[in-house]
PDB file of C-alpha atoms and ligand atoms in Angstrom:
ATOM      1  CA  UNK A 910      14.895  -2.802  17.376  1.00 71.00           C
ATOM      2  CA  UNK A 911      14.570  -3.617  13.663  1.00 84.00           C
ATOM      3  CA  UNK A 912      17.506  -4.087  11.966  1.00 95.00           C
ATOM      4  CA  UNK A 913      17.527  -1.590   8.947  1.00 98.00           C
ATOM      5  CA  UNK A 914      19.610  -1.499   6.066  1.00 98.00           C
ATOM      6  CA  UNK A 915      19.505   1.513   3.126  1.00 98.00           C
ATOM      7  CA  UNK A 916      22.050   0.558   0.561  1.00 99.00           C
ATOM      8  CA  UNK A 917      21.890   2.393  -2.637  1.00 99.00           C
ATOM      9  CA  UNK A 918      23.975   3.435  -6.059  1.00 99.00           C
ATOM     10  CA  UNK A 919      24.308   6.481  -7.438  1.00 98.00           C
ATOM     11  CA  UNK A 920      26.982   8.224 -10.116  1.00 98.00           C
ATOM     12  CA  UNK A 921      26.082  11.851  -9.800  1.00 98.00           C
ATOM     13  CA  UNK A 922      24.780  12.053  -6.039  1.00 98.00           C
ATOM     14  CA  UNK A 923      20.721  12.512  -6.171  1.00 98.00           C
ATOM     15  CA  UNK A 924      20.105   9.201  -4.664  1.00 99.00           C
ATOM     16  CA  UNK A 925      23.439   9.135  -2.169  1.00 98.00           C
ATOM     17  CA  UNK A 926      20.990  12.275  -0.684  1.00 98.00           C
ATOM     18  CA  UNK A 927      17.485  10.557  -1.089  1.00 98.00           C
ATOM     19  CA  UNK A 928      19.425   7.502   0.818  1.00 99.00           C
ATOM     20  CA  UNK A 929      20.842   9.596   3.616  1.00 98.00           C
ATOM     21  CA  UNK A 930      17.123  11.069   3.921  1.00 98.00           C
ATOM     22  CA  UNK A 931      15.328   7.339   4.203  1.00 98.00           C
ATOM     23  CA  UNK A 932      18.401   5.895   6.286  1.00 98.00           C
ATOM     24  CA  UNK A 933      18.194   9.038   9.012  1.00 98.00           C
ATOM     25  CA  UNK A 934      14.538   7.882   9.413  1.00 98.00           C
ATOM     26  CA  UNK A 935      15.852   5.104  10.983  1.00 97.00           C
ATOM     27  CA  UNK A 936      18.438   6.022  12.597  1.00 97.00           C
ATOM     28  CA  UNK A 937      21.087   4.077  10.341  1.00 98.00           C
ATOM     29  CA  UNK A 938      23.860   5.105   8.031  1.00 98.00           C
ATOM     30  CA  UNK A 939      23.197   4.106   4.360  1.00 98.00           C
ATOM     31  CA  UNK A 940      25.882   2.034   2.150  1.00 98.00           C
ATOM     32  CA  UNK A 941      27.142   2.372  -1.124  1.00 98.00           C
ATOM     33  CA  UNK A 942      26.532  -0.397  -3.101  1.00 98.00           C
ATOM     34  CA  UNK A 943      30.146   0.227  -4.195  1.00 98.00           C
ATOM     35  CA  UNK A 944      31.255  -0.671  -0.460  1.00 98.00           C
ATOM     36  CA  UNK A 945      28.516  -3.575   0.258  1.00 98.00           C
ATOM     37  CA  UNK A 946      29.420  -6.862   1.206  1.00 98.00           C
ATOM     38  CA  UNK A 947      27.034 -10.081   1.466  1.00 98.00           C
ATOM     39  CA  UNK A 948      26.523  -9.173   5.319  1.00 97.00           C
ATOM     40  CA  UNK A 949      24.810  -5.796   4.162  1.00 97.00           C
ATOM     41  CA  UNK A 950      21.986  -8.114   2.758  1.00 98.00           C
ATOM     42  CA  UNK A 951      21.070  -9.240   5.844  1.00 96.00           C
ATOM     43  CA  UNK A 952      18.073  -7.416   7.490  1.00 95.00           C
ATOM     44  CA  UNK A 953      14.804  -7.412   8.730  1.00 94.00           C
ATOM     45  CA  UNK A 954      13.857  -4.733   6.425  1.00 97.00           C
ATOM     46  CA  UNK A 955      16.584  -3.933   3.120  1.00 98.00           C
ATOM     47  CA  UNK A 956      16.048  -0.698   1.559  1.00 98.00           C
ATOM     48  CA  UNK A 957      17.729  -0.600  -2.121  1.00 99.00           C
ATOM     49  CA  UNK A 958      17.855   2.491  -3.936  1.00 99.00           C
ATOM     50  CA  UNK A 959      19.041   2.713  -7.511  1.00 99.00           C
ATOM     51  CA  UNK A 960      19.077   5.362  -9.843  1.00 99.00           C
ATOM     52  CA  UNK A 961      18.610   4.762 -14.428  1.00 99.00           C
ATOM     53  CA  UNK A 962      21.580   5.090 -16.720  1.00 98.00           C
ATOM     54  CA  UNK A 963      21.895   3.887 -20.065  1.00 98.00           C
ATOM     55  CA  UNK A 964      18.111   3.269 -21.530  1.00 98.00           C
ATOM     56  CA  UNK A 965      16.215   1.812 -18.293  1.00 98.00           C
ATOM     57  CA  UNK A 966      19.649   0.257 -16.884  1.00 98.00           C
ATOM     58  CA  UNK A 967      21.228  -0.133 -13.629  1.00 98.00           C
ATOM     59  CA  UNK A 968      23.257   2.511 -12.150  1.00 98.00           C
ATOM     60  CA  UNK A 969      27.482   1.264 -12.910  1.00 98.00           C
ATOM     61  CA  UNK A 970      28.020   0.459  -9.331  1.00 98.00           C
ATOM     62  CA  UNK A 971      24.767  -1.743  -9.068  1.00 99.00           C
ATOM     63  CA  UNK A 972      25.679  -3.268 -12.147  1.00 98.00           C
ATOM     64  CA  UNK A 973      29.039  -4.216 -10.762  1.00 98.00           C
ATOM     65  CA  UNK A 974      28.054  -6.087  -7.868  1.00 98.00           C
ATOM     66  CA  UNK A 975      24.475  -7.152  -8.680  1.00 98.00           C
ATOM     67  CA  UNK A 976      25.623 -10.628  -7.625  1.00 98.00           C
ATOM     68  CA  UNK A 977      25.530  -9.675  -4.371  1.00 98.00           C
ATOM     69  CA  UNK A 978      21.725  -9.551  -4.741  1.00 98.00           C
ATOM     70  CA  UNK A 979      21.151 -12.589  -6.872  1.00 98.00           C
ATOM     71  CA  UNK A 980      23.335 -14.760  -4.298  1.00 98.00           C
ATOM     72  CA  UNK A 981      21.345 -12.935  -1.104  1.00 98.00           C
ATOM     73  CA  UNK A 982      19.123 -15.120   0.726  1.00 97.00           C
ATOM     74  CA  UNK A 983      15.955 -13.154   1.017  1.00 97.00           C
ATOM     75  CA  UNK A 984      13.327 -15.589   2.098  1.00 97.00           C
ATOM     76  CA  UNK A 985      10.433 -14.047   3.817  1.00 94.00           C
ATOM     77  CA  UNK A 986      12.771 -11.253   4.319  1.00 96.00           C
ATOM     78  CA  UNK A 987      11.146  -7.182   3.741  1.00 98.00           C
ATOM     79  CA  UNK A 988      12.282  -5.493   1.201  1.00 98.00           C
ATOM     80  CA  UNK A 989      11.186  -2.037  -0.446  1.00 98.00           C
ATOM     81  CA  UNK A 990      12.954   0.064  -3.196  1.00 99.00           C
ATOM     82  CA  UNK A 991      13.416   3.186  -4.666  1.00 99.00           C
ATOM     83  CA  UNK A 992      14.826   5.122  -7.790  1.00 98.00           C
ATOM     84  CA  UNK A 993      15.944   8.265  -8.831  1.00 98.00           C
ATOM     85  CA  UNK A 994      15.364   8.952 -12.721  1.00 98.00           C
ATOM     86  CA  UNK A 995      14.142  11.896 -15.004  1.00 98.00           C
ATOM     87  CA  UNK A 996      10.633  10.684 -16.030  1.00 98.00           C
ATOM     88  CA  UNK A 997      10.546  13.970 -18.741  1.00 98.00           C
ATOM     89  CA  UNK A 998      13.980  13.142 -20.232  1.00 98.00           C
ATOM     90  CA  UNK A 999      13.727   8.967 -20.214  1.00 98.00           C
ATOM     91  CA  UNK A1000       9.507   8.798 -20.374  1.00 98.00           C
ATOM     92  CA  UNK A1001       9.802   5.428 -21.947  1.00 98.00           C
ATOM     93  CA  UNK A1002      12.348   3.995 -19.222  1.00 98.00           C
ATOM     94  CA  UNK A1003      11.537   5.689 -16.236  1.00 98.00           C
ATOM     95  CA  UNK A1004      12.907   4.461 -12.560  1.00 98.00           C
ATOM     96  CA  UNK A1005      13.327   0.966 -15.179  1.00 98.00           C
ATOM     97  CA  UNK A1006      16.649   0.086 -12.171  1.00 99.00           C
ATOM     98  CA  UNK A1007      13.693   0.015  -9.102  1.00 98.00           C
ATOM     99  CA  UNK A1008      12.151  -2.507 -11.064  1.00 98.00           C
ATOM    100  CA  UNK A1009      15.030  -4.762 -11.559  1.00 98.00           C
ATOM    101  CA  UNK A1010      16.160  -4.557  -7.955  1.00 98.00           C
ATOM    102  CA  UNK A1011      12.572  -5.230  -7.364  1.00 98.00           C
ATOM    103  CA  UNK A1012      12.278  -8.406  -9.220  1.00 98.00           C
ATOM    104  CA  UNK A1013      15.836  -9.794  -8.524  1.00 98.00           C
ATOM    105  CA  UNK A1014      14.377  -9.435  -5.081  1.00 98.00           C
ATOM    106  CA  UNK A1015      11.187 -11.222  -5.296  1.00 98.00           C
ATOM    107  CA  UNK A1016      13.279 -13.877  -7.436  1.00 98.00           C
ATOM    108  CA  UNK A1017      15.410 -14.389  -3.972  1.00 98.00           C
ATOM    109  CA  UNK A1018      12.100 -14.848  -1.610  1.00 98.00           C
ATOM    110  CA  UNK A1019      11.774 -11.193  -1.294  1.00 98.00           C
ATOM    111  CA  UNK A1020       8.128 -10.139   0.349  1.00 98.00           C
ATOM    112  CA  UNK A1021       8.230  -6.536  -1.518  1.00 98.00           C
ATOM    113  CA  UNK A1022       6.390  -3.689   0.467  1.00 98.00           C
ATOM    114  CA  UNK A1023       6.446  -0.045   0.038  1.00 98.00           C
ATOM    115  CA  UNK A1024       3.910   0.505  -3.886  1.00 98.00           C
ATOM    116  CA  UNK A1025       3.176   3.443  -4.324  1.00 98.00           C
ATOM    117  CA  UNK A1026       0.706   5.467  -6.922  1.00 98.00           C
ATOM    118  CA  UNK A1027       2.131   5.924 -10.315  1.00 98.00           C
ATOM    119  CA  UNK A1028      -0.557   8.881 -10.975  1.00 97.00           C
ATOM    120  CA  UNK A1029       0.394  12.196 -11.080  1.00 96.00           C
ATOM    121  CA  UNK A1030       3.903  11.373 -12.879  1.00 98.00           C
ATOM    122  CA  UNK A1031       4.241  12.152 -16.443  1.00 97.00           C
ATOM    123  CA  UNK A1032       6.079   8.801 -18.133  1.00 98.00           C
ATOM    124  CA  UNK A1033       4.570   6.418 -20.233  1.00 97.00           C
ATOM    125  CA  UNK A1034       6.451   3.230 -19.394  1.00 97.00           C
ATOM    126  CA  UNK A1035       8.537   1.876 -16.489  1.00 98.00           C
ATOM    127  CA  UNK A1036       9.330  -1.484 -15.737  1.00 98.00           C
ATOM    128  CA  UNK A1037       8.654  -0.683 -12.507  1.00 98.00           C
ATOM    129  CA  UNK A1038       5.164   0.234 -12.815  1.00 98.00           C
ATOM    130  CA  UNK A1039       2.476  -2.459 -12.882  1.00 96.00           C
ATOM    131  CA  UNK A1040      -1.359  -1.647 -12.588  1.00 95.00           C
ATOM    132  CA  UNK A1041      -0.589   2.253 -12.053  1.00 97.00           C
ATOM    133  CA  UNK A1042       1.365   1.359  -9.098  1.00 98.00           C
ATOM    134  CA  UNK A1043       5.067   1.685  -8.958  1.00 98.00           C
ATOM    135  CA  UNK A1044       7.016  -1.196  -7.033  1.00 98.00           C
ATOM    136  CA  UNK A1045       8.492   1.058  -4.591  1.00 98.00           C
ATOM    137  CA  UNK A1046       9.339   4.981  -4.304  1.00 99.00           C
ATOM    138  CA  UNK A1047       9.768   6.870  -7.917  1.00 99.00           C
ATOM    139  CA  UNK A1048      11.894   9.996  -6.999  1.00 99.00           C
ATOM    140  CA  UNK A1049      12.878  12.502  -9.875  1.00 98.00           C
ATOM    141  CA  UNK A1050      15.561  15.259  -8.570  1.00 98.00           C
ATOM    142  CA  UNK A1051      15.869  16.552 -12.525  1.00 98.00           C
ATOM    143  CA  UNK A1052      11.664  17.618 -12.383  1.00 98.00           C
ATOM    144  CA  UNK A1053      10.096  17.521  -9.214  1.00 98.00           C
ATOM    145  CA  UNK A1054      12.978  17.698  -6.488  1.00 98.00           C
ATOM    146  CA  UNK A1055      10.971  20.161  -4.541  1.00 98.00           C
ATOM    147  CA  UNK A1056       8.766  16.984  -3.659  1.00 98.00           C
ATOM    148  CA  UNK A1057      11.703  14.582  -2.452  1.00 98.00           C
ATOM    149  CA  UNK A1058      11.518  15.170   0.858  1.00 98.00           C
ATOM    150  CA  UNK A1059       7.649  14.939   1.217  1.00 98.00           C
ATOM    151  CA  UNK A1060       7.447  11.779  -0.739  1.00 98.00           C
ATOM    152  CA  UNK A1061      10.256  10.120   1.114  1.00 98.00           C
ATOM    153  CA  UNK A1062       8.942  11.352   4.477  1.00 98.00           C
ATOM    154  CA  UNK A1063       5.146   9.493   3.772  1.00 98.00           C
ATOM    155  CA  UNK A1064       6.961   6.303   2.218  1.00 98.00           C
ATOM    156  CA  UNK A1065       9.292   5.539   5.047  1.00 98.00           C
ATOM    157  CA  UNK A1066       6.232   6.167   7.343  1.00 98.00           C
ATOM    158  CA  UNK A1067       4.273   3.026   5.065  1.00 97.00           C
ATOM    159  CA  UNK A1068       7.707   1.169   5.707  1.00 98.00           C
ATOM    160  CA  UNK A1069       7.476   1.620   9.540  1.00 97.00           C
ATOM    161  CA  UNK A1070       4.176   0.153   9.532  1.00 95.00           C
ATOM    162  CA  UNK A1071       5.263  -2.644   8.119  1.00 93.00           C
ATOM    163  CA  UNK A1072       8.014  -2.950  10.880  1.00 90.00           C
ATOM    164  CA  UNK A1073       5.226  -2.829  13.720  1.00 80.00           C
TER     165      UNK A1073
HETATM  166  C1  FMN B1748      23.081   9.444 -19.858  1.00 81.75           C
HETATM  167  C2  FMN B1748      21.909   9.385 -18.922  1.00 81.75           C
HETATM  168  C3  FMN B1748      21.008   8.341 -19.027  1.00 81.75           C
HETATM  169  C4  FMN B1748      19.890   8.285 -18.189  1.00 81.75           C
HETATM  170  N1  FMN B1748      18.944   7.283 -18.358  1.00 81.75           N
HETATM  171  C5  FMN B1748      17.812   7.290 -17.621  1.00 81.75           C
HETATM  172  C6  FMN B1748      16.774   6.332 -17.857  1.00 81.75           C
HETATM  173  O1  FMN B1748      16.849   5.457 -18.729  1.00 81.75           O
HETATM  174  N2  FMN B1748      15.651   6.395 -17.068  1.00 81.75           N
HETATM  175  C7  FMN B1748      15.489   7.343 -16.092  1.00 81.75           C
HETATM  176  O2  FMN B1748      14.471   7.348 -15.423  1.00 81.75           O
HETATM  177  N3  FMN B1748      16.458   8.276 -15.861  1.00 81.75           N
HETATM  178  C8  FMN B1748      17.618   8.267 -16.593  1.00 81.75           C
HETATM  179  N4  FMN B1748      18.582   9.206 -16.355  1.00 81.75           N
HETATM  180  C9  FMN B1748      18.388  10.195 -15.278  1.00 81.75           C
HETATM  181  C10 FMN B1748      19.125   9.833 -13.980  1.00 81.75           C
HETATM  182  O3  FMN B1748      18.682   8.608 -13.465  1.00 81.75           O
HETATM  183  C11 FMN B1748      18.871  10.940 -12.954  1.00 81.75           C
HETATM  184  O4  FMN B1748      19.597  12.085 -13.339  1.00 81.75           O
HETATM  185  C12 FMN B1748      19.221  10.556 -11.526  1.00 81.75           C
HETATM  186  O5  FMN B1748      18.786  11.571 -10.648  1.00 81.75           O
HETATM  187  C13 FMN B1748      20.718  10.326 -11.319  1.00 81.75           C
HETATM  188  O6  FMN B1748      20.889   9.852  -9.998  1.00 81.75           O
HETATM  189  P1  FMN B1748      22.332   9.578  -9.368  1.00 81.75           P
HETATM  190  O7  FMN B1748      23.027  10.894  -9.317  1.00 81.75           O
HETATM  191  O8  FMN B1748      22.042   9.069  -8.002  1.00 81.75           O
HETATM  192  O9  FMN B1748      23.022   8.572 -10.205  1.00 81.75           O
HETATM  193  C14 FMN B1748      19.699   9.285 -17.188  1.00 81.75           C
HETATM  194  C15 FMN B1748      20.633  10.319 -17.082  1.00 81.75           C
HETATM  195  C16 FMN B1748      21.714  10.391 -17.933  1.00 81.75           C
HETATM  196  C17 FMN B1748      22.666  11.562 -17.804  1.00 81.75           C
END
């Protein structure tokens, strides 16, 4: 078996849920980033999840022990992300935290899997976004929660393909 680990933060509880969802699809518990120590970064496939606060910034607890990801040896390792953010509200910085956990984690070795399509979302700039493809999952719980559970339920099935 794979060893799986979902660890995400979150201040107001939209992507505690989203990382209960993607960690139950693999049988695993998800950690708060809060509660994460070195040993949570190792895996054969790391899920991060981060929501946006501030103008396209980490969410607190993230921000707080980042150096747990810039210290993590990630060489060769999987990793996909996700983010929770309000592309109406923030258009200019939306899901901008998935892209930072992104590229911290290519800067460790990181091979990042899990793009997905940026069409059909109404922003007009994300850090996380590249080529009309976002680096990993873009949820938004404030606009389009009714399509949560469908988008996590196709991305985690890309993930397990990666897995083999
Ligand atoms: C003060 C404030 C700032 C925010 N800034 C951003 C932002 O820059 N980009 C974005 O996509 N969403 C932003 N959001 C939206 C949150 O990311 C969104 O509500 C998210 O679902 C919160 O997830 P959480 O409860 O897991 O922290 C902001 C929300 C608030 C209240």
């Amino acid at each position: 078996m794979a060893n799986v680990k979902v660890i995400f933060g979150s201040t107001t509880g939209a992507t505690e849920s989203a990382a209960a969802e993607i960690a139950a699809a693999f049988g695993v518990t998800a950690v708060n980033i809060a509660n994460a120590s070195a040993e949570d970064f190792k895996a054969d496939l790391l899920i991060l999840g981060s929501s946006t606060w501030g103008l396209g910034e980490l969410q607190d607890d993230w921000a707080a022990k980042i150096g747990l990801l810039e210290q993590a040896d990630l060489k060769g390792k999987l990793v996909a992300v996700f983010g929770l953010g309000d592309q109406n509200g923030f258009a200019d910085t939306y899901c901008d935290a998935m892209g930072i956990l992104a590229q911290k984690s290519k800067a460790r070795g990181a091979l990042l899997i899990g793009q997905t399509s940026a069409e059909g979302y109404g922003h007009s700039s994300s850090v996380a976004e590249e080529n009309k493809l976002f680096c990993g999952l873009a949820l938004d719980d404030n606009n389009e929660s009714e399509k949560t559970s469908s988008r996590i339920g196709a991305w985690v099935e890309t993930l397990k393909h990666h897995l083999g």
